[in-house]
Every structure is written in C-alpha cells, then in structure tokens.
PDB file of C-alpha atoms and ligand atoms in Angstrom:
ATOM      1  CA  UNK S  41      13.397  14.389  16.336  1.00 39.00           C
ATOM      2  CA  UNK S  42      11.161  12.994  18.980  1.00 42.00           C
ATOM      3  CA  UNK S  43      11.302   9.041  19.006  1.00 50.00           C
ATOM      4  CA  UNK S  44       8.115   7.296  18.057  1.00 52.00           C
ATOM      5  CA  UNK S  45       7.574   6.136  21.281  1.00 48.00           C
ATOM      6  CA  UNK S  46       6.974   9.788  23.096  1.00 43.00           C
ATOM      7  CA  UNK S  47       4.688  10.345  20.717  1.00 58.00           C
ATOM      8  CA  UNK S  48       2.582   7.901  22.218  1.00 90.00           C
ATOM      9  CA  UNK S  49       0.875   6.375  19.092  1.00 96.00           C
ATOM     10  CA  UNK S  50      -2.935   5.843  19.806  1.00 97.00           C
ATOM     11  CA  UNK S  51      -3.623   4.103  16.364  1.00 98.00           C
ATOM     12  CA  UNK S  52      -1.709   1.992  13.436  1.00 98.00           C
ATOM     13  CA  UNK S  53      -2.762   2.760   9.552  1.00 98.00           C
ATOM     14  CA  UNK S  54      -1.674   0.533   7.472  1.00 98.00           C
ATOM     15  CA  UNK S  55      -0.703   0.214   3.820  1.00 98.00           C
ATOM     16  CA  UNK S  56      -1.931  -2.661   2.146  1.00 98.00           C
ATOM     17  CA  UNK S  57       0.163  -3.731  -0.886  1.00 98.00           C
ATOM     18  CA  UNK S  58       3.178  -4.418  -0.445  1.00 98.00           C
ATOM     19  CA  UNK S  59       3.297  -3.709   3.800  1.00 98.00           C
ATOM     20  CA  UNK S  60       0.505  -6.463   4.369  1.00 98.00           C
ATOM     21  CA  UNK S  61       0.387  -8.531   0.829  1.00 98.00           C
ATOM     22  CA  UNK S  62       3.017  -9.667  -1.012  1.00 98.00           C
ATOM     23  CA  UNK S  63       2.249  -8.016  -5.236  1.00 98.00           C
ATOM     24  CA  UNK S  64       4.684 -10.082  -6.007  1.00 97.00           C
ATOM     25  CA  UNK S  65       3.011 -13.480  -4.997  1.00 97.00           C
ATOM     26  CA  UNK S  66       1.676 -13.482  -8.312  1.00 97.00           C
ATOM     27  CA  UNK S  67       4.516 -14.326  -9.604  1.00 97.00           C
ATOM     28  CA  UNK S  68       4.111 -18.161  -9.727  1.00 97.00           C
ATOM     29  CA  UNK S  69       1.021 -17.561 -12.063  1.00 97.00           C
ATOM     30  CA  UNK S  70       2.547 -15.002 -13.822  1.00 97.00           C
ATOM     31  CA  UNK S  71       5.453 -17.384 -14.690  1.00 97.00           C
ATOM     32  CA  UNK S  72       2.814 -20.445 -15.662  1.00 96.00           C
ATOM     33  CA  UNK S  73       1.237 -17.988 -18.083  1.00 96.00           C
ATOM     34  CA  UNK S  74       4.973 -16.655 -19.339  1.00 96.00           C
ATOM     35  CA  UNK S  75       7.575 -18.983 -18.922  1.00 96.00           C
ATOM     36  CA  UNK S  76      10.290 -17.109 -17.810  1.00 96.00           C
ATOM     37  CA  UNK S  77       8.688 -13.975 -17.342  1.00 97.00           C
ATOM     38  CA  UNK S  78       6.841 -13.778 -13.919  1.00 97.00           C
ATOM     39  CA  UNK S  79       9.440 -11.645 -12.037  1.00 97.00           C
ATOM     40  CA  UNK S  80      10.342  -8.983 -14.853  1.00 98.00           C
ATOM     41  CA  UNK S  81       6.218  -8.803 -15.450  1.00 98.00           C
ATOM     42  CA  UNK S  82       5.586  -8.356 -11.789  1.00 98.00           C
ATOM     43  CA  UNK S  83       7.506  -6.382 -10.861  1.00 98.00           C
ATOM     44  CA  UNK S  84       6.942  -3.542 -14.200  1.00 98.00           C
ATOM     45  CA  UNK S  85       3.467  -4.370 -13.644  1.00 98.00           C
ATOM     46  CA  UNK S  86       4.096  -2.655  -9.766  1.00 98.00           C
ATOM     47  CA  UNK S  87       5.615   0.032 -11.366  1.00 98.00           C
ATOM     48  CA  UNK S  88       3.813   1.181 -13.371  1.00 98.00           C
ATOM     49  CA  UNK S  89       0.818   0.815 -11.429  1.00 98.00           C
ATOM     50  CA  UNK S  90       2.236   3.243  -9.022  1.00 98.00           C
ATOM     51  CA  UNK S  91       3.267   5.293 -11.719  1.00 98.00           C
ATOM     52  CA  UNK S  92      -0.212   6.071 -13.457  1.00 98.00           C
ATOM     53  CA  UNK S  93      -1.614   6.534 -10.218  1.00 98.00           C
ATOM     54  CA  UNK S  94       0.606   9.130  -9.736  1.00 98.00           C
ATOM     55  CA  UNK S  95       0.235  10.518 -13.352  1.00 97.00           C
ATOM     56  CA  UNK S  96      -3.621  10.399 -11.904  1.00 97.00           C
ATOM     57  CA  UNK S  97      -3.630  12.525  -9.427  1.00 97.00           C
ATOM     58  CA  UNK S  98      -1.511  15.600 -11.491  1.00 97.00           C
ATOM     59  CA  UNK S  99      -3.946  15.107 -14.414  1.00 95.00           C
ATOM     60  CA  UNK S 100      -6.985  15.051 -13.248  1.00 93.00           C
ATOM     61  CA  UNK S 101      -6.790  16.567  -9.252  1.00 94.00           C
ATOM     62  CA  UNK S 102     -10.155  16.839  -8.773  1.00 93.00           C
ATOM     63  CA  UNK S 103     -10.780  13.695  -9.294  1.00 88.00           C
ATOM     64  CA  UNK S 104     -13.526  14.253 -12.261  1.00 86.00           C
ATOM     65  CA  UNK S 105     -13.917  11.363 -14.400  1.00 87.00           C
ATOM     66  CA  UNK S 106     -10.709   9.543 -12.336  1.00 94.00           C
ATOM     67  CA  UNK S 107     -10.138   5.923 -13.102  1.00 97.00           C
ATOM     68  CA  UNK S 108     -10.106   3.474  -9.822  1.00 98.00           C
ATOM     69  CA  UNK S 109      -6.525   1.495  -8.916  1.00 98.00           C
ATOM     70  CA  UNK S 110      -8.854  -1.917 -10.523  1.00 98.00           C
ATOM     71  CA  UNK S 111      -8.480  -0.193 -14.031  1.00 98.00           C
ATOM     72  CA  UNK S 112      -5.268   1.705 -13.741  1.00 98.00           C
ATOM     73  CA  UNK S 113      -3.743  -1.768 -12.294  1.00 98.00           C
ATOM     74  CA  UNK S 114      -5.528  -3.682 -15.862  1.00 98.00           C
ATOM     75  CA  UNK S 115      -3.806  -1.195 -17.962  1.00 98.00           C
ATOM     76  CA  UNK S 116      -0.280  -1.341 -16.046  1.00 98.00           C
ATOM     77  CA  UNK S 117      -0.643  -5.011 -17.055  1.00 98.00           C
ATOM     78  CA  UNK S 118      -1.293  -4.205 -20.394  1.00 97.00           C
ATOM     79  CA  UNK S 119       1.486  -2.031 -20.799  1.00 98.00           C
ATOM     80  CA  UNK S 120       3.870  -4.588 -18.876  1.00 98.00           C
ATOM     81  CA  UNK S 121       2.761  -7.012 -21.110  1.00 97.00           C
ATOM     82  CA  UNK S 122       3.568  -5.107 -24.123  1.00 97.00           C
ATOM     83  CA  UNK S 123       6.746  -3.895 -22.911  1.00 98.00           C
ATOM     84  CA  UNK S 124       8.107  -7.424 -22.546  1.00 97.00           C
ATOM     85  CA  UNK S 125       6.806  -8.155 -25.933  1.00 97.00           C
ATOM     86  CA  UNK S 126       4.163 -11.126 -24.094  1.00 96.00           C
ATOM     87  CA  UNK S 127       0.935 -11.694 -26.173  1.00 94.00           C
ATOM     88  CA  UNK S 128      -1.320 -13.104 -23.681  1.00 93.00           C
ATOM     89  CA  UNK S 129      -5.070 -13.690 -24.609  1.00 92.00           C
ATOM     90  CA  UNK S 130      -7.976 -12.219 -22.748  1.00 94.00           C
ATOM     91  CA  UNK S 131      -8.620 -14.864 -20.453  1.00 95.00           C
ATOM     92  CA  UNK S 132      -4.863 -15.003 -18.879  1.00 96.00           C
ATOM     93  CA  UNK S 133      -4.467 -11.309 -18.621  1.00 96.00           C
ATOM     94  CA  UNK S 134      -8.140 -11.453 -16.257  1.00 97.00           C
ATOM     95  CA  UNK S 135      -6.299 -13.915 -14.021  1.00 97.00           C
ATOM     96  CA  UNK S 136      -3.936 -11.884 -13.513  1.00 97.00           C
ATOM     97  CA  UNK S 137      -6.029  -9.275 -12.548  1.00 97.00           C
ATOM     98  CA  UNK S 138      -7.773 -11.706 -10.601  1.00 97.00           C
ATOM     99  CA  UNK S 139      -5.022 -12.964  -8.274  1.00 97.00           C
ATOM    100  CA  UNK S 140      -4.442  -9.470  -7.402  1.00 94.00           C
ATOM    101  CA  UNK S 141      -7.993 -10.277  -4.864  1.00 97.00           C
ATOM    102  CA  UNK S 142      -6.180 -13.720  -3.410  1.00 96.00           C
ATOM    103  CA  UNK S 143      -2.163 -11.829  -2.726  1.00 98.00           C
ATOM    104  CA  UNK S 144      -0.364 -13.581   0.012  1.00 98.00           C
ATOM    105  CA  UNK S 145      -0.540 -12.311   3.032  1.00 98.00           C
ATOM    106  CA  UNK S 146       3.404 -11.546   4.773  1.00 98.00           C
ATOM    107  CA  UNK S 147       4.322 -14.397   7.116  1.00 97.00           C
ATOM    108  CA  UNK S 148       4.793 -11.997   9.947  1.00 97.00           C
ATOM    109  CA  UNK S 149       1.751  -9.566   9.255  1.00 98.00           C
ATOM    110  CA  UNK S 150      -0.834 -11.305  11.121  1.00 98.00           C
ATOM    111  CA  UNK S 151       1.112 -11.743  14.564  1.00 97.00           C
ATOM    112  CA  UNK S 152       2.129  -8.229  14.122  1.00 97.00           C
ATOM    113  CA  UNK S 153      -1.092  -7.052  13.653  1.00 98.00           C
ATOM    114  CA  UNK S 154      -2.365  -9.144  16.387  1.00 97.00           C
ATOM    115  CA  UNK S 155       0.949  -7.678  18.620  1.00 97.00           C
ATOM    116  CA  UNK S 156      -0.578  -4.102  18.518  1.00 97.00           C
ATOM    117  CA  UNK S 157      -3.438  -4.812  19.866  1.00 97.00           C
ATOM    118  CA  UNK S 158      -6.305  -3.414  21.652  1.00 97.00           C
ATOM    119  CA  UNK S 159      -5.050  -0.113  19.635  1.00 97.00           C
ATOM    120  CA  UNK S 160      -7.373   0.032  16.266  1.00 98.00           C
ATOM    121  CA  UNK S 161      -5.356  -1.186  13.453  1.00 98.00           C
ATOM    122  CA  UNK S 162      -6.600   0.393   9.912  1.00 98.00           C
ATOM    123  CA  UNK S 163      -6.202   0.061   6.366  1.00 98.00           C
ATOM    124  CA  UNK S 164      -5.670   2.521   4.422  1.00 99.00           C
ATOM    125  CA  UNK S 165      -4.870   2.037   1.006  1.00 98.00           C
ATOM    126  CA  UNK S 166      -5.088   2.903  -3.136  1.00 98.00           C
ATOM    127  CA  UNK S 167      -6.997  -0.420  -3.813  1.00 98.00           C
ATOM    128  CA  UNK S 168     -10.863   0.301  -4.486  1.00 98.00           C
ATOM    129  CA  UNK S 169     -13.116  -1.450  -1.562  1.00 98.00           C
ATOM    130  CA  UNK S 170     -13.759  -4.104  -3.814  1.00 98.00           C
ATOM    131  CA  UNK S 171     -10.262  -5.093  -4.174  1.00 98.00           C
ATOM    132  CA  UNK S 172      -9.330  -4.735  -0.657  1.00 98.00           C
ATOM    133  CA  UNK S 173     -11.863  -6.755   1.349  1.00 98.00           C
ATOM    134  CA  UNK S 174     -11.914  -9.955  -0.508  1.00 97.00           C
ATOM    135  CA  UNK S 175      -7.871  -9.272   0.250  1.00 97.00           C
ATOM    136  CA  UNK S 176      -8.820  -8.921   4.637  1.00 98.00           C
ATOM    137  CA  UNK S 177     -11.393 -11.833   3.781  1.00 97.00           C
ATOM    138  CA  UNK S 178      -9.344 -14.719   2.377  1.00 97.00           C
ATOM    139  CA  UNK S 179      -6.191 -14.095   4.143  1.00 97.00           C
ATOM    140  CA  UNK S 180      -7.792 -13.838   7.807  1.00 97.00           C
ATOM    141  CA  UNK S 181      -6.238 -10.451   9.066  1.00 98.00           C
ATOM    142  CA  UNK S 182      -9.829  -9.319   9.047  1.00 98.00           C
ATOM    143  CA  UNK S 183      -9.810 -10.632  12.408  1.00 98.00           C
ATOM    144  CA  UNK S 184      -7.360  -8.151  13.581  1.00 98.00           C
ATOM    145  CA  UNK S 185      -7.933  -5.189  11.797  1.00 98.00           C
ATOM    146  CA  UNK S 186     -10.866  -2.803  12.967  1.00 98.00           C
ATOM    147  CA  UNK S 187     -11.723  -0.915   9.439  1.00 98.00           C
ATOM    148  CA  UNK S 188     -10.384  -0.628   5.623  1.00 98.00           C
ATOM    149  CA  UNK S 189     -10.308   2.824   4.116  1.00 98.00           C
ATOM    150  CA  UNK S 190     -10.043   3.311   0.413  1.00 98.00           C
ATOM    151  CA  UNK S 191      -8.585   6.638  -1.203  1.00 98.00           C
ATOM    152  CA  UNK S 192     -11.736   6.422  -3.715  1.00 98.00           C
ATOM    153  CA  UNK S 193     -13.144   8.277  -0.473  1.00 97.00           C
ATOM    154  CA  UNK S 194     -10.929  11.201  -1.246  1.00 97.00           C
ATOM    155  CA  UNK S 195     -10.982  10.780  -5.164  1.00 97.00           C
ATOM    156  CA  UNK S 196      -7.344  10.808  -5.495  1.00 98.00           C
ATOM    157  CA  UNK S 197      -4.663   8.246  -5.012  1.00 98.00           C
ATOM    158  CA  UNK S 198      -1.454   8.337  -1.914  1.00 98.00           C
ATOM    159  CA  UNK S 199       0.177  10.690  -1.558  1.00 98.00           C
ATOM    160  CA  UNK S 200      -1.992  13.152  -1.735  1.00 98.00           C
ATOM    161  CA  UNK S 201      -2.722  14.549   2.071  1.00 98.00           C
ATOM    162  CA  UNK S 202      -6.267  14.259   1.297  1.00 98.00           C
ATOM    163  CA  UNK S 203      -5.700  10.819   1.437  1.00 98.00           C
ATOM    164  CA  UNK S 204      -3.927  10.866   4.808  1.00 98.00           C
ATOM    165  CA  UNK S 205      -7.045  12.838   6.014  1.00 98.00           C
ATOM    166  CA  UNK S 206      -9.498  10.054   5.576  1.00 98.00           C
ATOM    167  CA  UNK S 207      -7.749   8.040   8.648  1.00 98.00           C
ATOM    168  CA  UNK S 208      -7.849  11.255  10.949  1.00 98.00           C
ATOM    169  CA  UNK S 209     -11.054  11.881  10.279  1.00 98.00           C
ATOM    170  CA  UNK S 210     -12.038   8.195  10.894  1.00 98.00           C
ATOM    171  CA  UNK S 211      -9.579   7.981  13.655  1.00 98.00           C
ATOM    172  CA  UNK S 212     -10.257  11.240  15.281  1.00 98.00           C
ATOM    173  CA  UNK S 213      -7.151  11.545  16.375  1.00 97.00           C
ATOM    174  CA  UNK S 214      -4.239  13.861  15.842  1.00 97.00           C
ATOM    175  CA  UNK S 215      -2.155  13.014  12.935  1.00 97.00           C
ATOM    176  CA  UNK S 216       1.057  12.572  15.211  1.00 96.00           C
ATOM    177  CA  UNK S 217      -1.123  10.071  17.342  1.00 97.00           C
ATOM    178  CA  UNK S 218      -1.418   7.871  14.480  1.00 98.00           C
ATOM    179  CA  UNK S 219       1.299   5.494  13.325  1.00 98.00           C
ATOM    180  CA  UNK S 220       1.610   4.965   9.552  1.00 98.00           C
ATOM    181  CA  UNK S 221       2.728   2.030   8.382  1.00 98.00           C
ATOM    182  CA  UNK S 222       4.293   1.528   4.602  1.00 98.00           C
ATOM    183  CA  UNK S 223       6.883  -0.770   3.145  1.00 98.00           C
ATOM    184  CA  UNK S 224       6.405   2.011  -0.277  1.00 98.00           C
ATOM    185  CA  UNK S 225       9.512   4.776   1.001  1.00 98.00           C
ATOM    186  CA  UNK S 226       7.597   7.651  -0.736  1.00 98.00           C
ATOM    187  CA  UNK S 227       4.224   6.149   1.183  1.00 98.00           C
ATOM    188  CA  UNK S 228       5.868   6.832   4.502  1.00 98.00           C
ATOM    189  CA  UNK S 229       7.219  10.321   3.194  1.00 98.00           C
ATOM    190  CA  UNK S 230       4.263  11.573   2.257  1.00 98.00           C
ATOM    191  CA  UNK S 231       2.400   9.922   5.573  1.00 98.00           C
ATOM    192  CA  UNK S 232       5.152  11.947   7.672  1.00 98.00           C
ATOM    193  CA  UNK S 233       4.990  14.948   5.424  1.00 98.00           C
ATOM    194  CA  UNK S 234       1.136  15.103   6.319  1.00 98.00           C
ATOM    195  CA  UNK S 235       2.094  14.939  10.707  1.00 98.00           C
ATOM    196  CA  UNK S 236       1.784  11.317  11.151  1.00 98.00           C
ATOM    197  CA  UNK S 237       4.316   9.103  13.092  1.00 97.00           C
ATOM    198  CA  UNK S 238       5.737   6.956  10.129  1.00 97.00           C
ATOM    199  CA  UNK S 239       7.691   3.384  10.003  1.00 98.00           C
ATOM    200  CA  UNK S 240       9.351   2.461   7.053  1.00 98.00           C
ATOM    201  CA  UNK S 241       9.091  -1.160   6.721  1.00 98.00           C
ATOM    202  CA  UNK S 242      12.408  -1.799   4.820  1.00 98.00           C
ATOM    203  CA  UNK S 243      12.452  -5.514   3.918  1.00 97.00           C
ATOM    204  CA  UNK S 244      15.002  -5.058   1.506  1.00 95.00           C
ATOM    205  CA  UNK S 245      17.810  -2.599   2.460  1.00 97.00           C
ATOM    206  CA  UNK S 246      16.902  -0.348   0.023  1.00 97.00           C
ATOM    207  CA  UNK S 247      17.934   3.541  -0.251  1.00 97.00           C
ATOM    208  CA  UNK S 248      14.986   6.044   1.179  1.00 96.00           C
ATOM    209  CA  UNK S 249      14.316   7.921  -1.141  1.00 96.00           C
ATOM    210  CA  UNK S 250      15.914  11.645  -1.858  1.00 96.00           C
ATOM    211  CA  UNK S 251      12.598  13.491  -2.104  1.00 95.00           C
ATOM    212  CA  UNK S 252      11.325  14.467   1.851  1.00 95.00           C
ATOM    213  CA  UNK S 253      11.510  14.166   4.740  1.00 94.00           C
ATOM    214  CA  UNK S 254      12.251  10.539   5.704  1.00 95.00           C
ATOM    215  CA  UNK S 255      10.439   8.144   7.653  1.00 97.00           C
ATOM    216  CA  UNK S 256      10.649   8.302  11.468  1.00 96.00           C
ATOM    217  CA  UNK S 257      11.667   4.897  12.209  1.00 97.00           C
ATOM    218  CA  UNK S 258      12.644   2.266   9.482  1.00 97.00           C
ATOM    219  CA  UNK S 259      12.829  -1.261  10.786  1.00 97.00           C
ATOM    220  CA  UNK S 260      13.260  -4.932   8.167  1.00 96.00           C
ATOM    221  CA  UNK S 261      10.416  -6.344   9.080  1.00 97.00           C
ATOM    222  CA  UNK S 262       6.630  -5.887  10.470  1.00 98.00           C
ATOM    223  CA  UNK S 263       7.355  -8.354  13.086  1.00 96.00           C
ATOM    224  CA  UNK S 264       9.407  -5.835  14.904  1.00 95.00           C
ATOM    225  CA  UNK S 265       6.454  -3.106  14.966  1.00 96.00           C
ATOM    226  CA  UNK S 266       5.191  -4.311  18.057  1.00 94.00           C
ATOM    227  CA  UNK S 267       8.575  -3.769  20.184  1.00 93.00           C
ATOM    228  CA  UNK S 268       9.181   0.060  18.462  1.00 93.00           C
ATOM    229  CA  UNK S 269       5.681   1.282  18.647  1.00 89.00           C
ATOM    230  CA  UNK S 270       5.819   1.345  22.502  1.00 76.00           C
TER     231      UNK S 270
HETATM  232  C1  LIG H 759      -1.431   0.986  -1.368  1.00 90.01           C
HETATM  233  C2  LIG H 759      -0.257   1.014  -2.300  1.00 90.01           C
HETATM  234  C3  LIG H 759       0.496   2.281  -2.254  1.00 90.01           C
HETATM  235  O1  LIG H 759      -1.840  -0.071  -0.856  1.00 90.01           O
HETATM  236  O2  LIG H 759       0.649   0.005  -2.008  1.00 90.01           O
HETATM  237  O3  LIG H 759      -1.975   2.079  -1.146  1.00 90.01           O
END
C-alpha cells in the first residue's frame, strides 16, 4: 500500500455528520425533552438514520420517488421514539428535527480545516442542501470550506459510488488525488472502495469494520489531518 502522502492529495472531501458535527450534540435537548433518555435516543436515532438510508438505496436504486435524509432522519426519530416507549408531542419531536440545522461543530474541525489550506476543502455528504448550509452557516467553517455537495445530486445516499462521483466530477481530479475524510468506518470503505485516498477519523477506538477494504490511514482526531495529509 502506497502511504497517503505519495499519493500527493490535491483535494480534501469531507463528511459532514459525525466527521465535522457532533449528531450527538443534541443530546442536551434530547434529555430536557426525555429525562433520562437523550443518549439512548440519540444515538438509535443515528442508527437508524443510517440504516433506512441504506434500506433506500437497495429499494428504490434509481432513485424514483426516493425520500431525502430530512424525512428519513423525521422517521428514524419516530421510530427511536417508539422504540424507547417516549410519547413526545408534535412540537418536541420538530425540535428535534430542528437542532439537527444548529449541530456543534468538533472543537478541532475548524483549525483543521483551516490547516489544509489553499487545497479546496469539500463537503460531501447525505444531508439535503437545506440541511447542510444552515450547518456551514452558523458554525463558521463556511469560511474554510470552498463548496457543499449533497448526494440528492446523485439520487441515492453514501455509499453508493455514484455518490463518490459527484466530488470527482466537481473536483476534476482523479479519485486517488482526492482525500476522503469520514469518522463513519463503512464511509471511508466505500470512499476507498471507489479509488479515493481515505482517513478514518477514529475518535473512539472502535473496530473497522469486517466488510472491505479498510481505510488508508486511521488517525483519533481531525486535528492530526494536517500533519498526515502531506
Ligand atoms: C453524511 C453521513 C454519512 O454526512 O454522516 O453523509
């Protein structure tokens, strides 16, 4: 394996939730609304968020009649809510969905952002446009990121390689020129699976995963992007 650093990167593409904002920072809401709740219901509300938009893109490929991440992330809610037997009224479960448009950013994201720079740093991400720029707005790494890509583009969520596709073509560079960024492990599989460099942002010591080929580099934190991707 060639190291990331002969590959000469050209470009960063970034993941957005959960590699640039925290999910889980709605957790101190979540636990106002459901008194001690807020982890367990953010963190089954991730997962199965993930896991319908996966379910997504087997069922309905072409992307016909597909439902955006906004409405498959208000029915993973629903279904979290329900699972941990929480009746919340209409109002509470729309905050929720609203904080998902104010997440934290990570403490380290904008200097390692900034750290890559003059190389264009991208988004590229499940969220609709809609969610994702009030996201770059509020938390100020709009100022160092150069564009946000959305998979509605390609009509099918990550990791699909016509996701991977949209930031080559915006890019226009070759896919191993391009370093992919993703704290999800199966992100960064399928990112390296499709020819681009790939770092593994591991915050919490977790097992890759068993499916793939994994992730090129894998380092704890984004602060120590700028030092590896030389
Ligand atoms: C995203 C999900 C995978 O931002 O975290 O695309």
């Amino acid at each position: 394996m060639s190291s990331p650093s002969s590959r000469s990167i050209q470009a960063f593409v970034f993941d957005a939730y959960g590699t640039l904002f925290d999910v889980h920072s709605v957790i101190t809401l979540a636990e106002t609304l459901a008194a001690g709740h807020g982890s367990a219901l953010s963190r089954l509300w991730r997962t199965k968020q993930l896991e319908y938009t996966w379910l997504s893109s087997l069922m309905n490929p072409d992307g016909e009649a597909r439902d955006d991440f906004a409405a498959l992330t208000a029915r993973a809610l629903d279904y979290a809510l329900a699972s941990l037997g929480i009746d919340l009224g209409a109002g509470a479960h729309a905050q929720l969905c609203d904080a998902y448009l104010a997440l934290s950013p990570f403490p380290d994201a904008a200097a390692a952002l900034s750290g890559l720079a003059p190389r264009p740093r991208w988004i590229l991400s499940n969220g609709t446009l809609a969610m994702l720029e009030p996201l770059v707005r509020r938390s100020g790494l709009g100022a160092h990121l150069d564009g946000v890509l959305s998979v509605d583009a390609a009509g099918i969520f990550k990791p699909s390689p016509r996701v991977y596709q949209l930031a080559v073509d915006a890019l226009r560079l070759p896919p191993s020129q391009i370093g992919f960024v993703s704290s999800n492990c199966w992100d960064a599989i399928g990112a390296r699976s499709f020819g681009f460099t790939t770092f593994w942002i591991n915050r919490l010591g977790a097992p890759a995963d068993r499916h793939g080929t994994p992730p090129d580099l894998i380092i704890d934190t984004l602060a120590d992007l700028p030092s590896v991707a030389v």
